[in-house]
Every structure is written in C-alpha cells, then in structure tokens.
Coordinates of C-alpha atoms in Angstrom, one line a residue:
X892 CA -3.5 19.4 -22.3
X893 CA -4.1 18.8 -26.0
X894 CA -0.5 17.5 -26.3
X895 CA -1.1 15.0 -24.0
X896 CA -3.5 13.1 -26.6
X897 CA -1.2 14.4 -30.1
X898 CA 1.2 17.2 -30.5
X899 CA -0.5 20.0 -32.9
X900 CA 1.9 21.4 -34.9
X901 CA 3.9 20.9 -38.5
X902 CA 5.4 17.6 -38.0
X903 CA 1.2 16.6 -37.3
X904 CA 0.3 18.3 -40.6
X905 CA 2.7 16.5 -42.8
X906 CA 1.8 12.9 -40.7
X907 CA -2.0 13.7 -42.0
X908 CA -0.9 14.4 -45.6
X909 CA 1.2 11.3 -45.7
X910 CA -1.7 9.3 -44.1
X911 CA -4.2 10.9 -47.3
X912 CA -1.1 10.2 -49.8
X913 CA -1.2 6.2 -48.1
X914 CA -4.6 5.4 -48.5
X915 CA -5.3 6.9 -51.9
X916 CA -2.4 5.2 -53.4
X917 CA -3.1 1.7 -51.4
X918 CA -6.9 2.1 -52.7
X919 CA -5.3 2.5 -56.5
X920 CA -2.5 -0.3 -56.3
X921 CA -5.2 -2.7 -54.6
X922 CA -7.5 -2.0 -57.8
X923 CA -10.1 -1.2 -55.3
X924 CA -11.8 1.6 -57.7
X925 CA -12.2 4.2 -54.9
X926 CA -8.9 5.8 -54.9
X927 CA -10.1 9.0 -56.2
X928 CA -13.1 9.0 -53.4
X929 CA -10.7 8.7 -50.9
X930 CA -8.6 11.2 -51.9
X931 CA -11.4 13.6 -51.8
X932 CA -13.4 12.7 -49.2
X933 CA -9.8 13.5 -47.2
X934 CA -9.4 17.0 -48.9
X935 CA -13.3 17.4 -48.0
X936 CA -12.5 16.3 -44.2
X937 CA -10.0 19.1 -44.2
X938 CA -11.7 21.7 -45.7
X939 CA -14.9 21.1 -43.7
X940 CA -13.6 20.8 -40.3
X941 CA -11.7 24.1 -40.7
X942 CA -15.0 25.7 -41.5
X943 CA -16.5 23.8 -38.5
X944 CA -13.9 25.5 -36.6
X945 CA -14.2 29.0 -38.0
X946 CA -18.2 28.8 -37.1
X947 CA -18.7 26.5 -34.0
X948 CA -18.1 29.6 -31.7
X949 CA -20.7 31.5 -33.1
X950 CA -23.4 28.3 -33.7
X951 CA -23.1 27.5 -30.1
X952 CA -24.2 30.9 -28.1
X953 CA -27.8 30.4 -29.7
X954 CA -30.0 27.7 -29.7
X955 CA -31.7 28.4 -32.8
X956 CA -28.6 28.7 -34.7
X957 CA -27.4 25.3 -33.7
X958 CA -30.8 23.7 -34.6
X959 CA -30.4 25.3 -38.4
X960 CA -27.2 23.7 -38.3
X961 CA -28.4 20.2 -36.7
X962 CA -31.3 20.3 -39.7
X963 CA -28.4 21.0 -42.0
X964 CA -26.5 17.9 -41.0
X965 CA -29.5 16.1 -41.8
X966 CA -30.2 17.3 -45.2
X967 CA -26.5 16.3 -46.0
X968 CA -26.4 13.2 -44.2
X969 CA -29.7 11.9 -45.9
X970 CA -28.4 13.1 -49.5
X971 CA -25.2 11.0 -49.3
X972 CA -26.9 8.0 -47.4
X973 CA -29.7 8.7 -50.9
X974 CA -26.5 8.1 -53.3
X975 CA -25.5 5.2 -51.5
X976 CA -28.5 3.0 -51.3
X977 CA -29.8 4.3 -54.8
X978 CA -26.2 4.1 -56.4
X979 CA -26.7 7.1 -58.7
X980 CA -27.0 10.8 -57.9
X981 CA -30.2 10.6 -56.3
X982 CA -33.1 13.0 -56.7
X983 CA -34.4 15.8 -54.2
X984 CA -37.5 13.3 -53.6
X985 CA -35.1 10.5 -52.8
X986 CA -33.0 12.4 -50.4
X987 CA -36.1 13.8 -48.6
X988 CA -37.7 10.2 -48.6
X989 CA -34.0 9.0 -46.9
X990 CA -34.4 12.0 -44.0
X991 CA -36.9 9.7 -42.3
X992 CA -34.2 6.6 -41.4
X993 CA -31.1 8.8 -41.8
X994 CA -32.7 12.1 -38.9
X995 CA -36.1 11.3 -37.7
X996 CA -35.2 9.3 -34.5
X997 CA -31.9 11.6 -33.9
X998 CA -34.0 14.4 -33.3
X999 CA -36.6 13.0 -31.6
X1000 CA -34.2 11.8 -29.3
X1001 CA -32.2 15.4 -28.8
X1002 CA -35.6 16.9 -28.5
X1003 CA -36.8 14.6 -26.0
X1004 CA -33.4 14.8 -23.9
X1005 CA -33.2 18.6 -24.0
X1006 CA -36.9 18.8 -23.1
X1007 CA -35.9 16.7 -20.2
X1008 CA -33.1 18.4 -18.5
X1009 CA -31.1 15.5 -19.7
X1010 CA -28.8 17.4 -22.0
X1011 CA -28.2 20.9 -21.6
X1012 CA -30.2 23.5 -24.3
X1013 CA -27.0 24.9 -25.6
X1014 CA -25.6 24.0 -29.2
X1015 CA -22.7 22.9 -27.6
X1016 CA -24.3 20.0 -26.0
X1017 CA -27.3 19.7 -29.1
X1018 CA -24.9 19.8 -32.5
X1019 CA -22.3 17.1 -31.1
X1020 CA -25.1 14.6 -29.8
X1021 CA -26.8 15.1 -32.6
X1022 CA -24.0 14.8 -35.0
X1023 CA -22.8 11.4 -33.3
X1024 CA -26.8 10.0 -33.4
X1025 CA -27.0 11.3 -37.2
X1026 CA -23.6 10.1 -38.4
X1027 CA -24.6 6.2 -36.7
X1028 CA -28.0 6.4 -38.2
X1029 CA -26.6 7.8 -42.1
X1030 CA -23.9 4.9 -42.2
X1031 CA -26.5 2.1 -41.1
X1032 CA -29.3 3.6 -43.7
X1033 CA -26.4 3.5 -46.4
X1034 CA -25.1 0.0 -45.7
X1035 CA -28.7 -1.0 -44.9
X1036 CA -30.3 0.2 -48.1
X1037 CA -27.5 -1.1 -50.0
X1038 CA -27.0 -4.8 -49.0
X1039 CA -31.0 -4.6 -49.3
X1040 CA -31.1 -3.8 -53.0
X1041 CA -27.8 -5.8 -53.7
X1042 CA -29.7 -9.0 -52.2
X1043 CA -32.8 -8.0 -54.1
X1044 CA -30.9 -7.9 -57.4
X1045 CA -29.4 -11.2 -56.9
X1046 CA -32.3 -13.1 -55.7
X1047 CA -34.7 -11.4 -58.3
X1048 CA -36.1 -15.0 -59.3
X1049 CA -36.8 -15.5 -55.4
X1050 CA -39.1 -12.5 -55.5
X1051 CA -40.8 -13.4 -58.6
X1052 CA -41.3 -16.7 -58.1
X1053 CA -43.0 -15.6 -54.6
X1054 CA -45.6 -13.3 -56.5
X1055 CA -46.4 -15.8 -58.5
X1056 CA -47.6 -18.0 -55.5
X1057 CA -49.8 -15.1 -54.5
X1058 CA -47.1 -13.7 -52.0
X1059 CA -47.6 -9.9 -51.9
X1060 CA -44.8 -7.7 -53.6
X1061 CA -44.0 -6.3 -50.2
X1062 CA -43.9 -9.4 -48.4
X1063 CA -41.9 -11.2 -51.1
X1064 CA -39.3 -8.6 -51.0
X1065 CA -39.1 -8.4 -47.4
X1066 CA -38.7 -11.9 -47.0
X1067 CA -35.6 -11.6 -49.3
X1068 CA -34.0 -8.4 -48.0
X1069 CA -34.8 -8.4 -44.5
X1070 CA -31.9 -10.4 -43.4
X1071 CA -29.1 -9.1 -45.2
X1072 CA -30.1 -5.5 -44.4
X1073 CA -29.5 -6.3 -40.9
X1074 CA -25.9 -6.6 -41.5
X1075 CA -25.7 -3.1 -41.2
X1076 CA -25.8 -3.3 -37.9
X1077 CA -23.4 -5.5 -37.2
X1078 CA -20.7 -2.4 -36.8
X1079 CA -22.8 -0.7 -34.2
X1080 CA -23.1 -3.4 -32.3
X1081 CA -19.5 -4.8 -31.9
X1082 CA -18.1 -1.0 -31.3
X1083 CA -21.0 -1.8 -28.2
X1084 CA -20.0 -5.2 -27.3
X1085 CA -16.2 -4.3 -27.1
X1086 CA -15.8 -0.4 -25.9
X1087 CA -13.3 -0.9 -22.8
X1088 CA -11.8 -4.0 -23.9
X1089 CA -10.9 -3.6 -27.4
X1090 CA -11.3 0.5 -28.2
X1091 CA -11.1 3.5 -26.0
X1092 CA -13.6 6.1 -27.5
X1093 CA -12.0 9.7 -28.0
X1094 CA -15.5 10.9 -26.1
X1095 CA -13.8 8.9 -23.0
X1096 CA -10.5 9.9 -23.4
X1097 CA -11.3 12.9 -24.3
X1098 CA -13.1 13.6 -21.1
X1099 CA -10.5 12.3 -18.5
X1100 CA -8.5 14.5 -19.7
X1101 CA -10.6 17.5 -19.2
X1102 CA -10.6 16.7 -16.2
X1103 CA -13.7 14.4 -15.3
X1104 CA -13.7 11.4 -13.9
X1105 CA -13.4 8.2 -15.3
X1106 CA -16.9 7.1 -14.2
X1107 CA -18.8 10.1 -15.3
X1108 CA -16.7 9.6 -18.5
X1109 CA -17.7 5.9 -18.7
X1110 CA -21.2 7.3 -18.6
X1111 CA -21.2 9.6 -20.9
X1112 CA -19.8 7.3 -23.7
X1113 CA -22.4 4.8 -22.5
X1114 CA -24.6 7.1 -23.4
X1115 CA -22.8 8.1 -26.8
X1116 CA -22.9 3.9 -27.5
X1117 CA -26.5 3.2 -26.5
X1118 CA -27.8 6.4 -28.7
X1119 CA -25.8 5.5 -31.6
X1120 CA -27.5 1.7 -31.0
X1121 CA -30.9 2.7 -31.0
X1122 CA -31.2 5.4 -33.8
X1123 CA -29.5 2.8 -36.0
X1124 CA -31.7 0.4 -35.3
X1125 CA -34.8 2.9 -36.0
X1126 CA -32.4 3.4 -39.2
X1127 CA -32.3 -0.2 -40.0
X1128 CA -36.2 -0.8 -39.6
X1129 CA -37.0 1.9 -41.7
X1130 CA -34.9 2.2 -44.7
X1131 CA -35.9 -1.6 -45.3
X1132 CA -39.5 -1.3 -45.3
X1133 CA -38.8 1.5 -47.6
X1134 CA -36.8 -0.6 -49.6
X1135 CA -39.8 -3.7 -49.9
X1136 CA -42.4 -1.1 -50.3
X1137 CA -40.4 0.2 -53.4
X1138 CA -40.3 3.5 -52.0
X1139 CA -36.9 3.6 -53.3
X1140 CA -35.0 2.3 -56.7
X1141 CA -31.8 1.5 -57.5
X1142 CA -29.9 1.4 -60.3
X1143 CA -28.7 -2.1 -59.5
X1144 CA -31.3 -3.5 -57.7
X1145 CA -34.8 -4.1 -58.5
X1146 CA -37.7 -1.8 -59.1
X1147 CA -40.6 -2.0 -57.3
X1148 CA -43.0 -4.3 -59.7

C-alpha cells in the first residue's frame, strides 16, 4: 500500500539527501543567511522522526504516556516559537509565557473532543491531533510575535508620539502591531480556502488509501483544517496582546516603556 503513495527503499534515501544537499546549498548561493539552519533543521527531522518511530508503539497503548508526550511537544513547541518572536535564545520565563498562545487552546480542544466521544482516548488518535493543532498554533505565535515586534521597531516614533497624546502604552502599541500580526494568519487560511482545488492533504490521501472513503476522508481533513484555523487564531489573539502589554521583549523590537 505504502508504495502506492512513494516507494521506501535506497533509491528514496539518496532522493531525501539530495533534496537536504539542494536546499542548503540554494539557501547559501541565494545569500539568504539560513543555509546552516536548514541543513540542520533537515539532520534534526531525520534524527527525530526515527526516534518517533522507535517510541510511537509504546506511547500509544497508554493514555498517560501519550499525554507526557503531548505536554512535551508543547514545551518544545513554545521554546522555538520563544526564540522566534524574541530573536535571541529566550529565557525559561519567556518560553513558559509563549505555552499560553503556542498549547493552551490545542489542549483544551483534545481534552474537550476526547471528553466527548469525539476522538477516541488512545494516544494514537490524542498525540497526532494534538501535534497538527500545536504545530499550526507554534508557526502562527512565531510569525505573529515576530512581524509584531518587527512593526513595533519600525514605527517606534508612532508609539511614542501616541503616549505623548495620553494614549495608553498598551493601546499605542496595539494600535501599531495589531494589523501586521494578523499576517500570520494569512497561511492558515489559504491552506483552508484552497484544500481540494489547489493541495490534497496527506491526512486525505493518506486515508483513501487505507481504505476509507473519500467522504469520511474529506471529513476528517475538514476537521484537521478547521482545528488548525481556530487554535491559530487563539494563537494570533494572544501572543499579540502579549506583545502590547510588553509581556515579552525582543532584541529587535521595542521594550515595553
């Protein structure tokens, strides 16, 4: 079945090495400064989806298990969205501050869905749903919190000039970064807008050729869409009111006053 979607073998392995070989050395000629993040965030892919492999079996007979690994995928999400928006390595604080947009509504979603009946209490229903709600929700806190601070550092005099009218710190920066944080969810909702007519999700594909149907596949990546729209949105709201409250700083963009 398997080689109905890609052939596993050798002639695979050396097609995913040339791919990582491509885009680090297209990254480099194009002067684009992230040649040596792309190179290991590919050796990181590997390495980490082999030990996903190894352990999956195990995490998915018990529930508990799979929820320690769910809260683990949220501590690591939340620390790489943290050096994102901050632009440094961030601090513990930082990263437990970032848990809020990057997890909060993921897991309140699972929870409610499992509590339910809607999704099945076994980790291998909870870690992929969760992974796919987490994963939406870290990228749109990361591009979020960035383009906030990025708009903040450029229209600093805006933000001063506001305060000096009276305007609250909070409100000034708001009225700043609000709008170009919203970007960040621009991705989420064109992979929405255009699923069936310009992309077929591997969660559709993937279960046609299991052996459900098409509709109950169209479902299910309905769901998948709809999830990933709505804890991104939470993730949106939240990282930039953390952003004008200066619950956050950046080494780019400005401090809270």
């Amino acid at each position: 079945m398997s080689d109905t979607v890609i052939r596993i073998g050798p002639a695979l392995a050396i097609a995913v090495a040339l791919l990582a070989i491509a885009a680090t050395g297209i990254a480099y000629l194009g002067r684009t400064g992230h040649e040596r993040a792309v190179a290991w965030a590919s050796v990181r892919a590997a390495v980490q989806l082999g030990l996903l492999a190894l352990v999956l079996g195990v995490l998915v007979e018990h529930l508990w298990a799979s929820a320690g690994f769910v809260a683990v995928m949220s501590v690591v999400a939340a620390w790489t969205s943290a050096g994102r928006v901050v632009n440094r390595r961030p601090t513990v604080g930082e990263a437990a501050t970032l848990l809020l947009p990057v997890a909060l509504a993921s897991v309140v979603v699972v929870t409610v869905l499992v509590a339910s009946g809607v999704l099945p209490p076994t980790g291998l229903a909870v870690i992929p749903s969760a992974g796919i709600m987490i994963g939406g929700a870290m990228n749109t806190t990361s591009l979020a919190g960035r383009r906030a601070f990025d708009e903040l550092s450029a229209r600093r005099g805006e933000v001063e000039a506001a305060m000096s009218l009276g305007i609250s710190d909070y409100h000034s920066r708001m009225e700043v970064c609000r709008s170009a944080a919203a970007t960040a969810l621009v991705p989420a909702l064109d992979q929405t807008r255009t699923v069936g007519l310009v992309t077929i999700p591997g969660a559709f594909v993937g279960m046609v050729l299991g052996g459900a149907s098409p509709a109950d596949a169209a479902v299910m990546q309905l769901f998948v869409l709809i999830s990933i729209l709505a804890v991104s949105s939470c993730a949106l709201v939240m990282i930039t009111e953390l952003v004008a409250r200066g619950r956050l700083s950046s080494s780019v963009g400005v401090r809270h006053v």
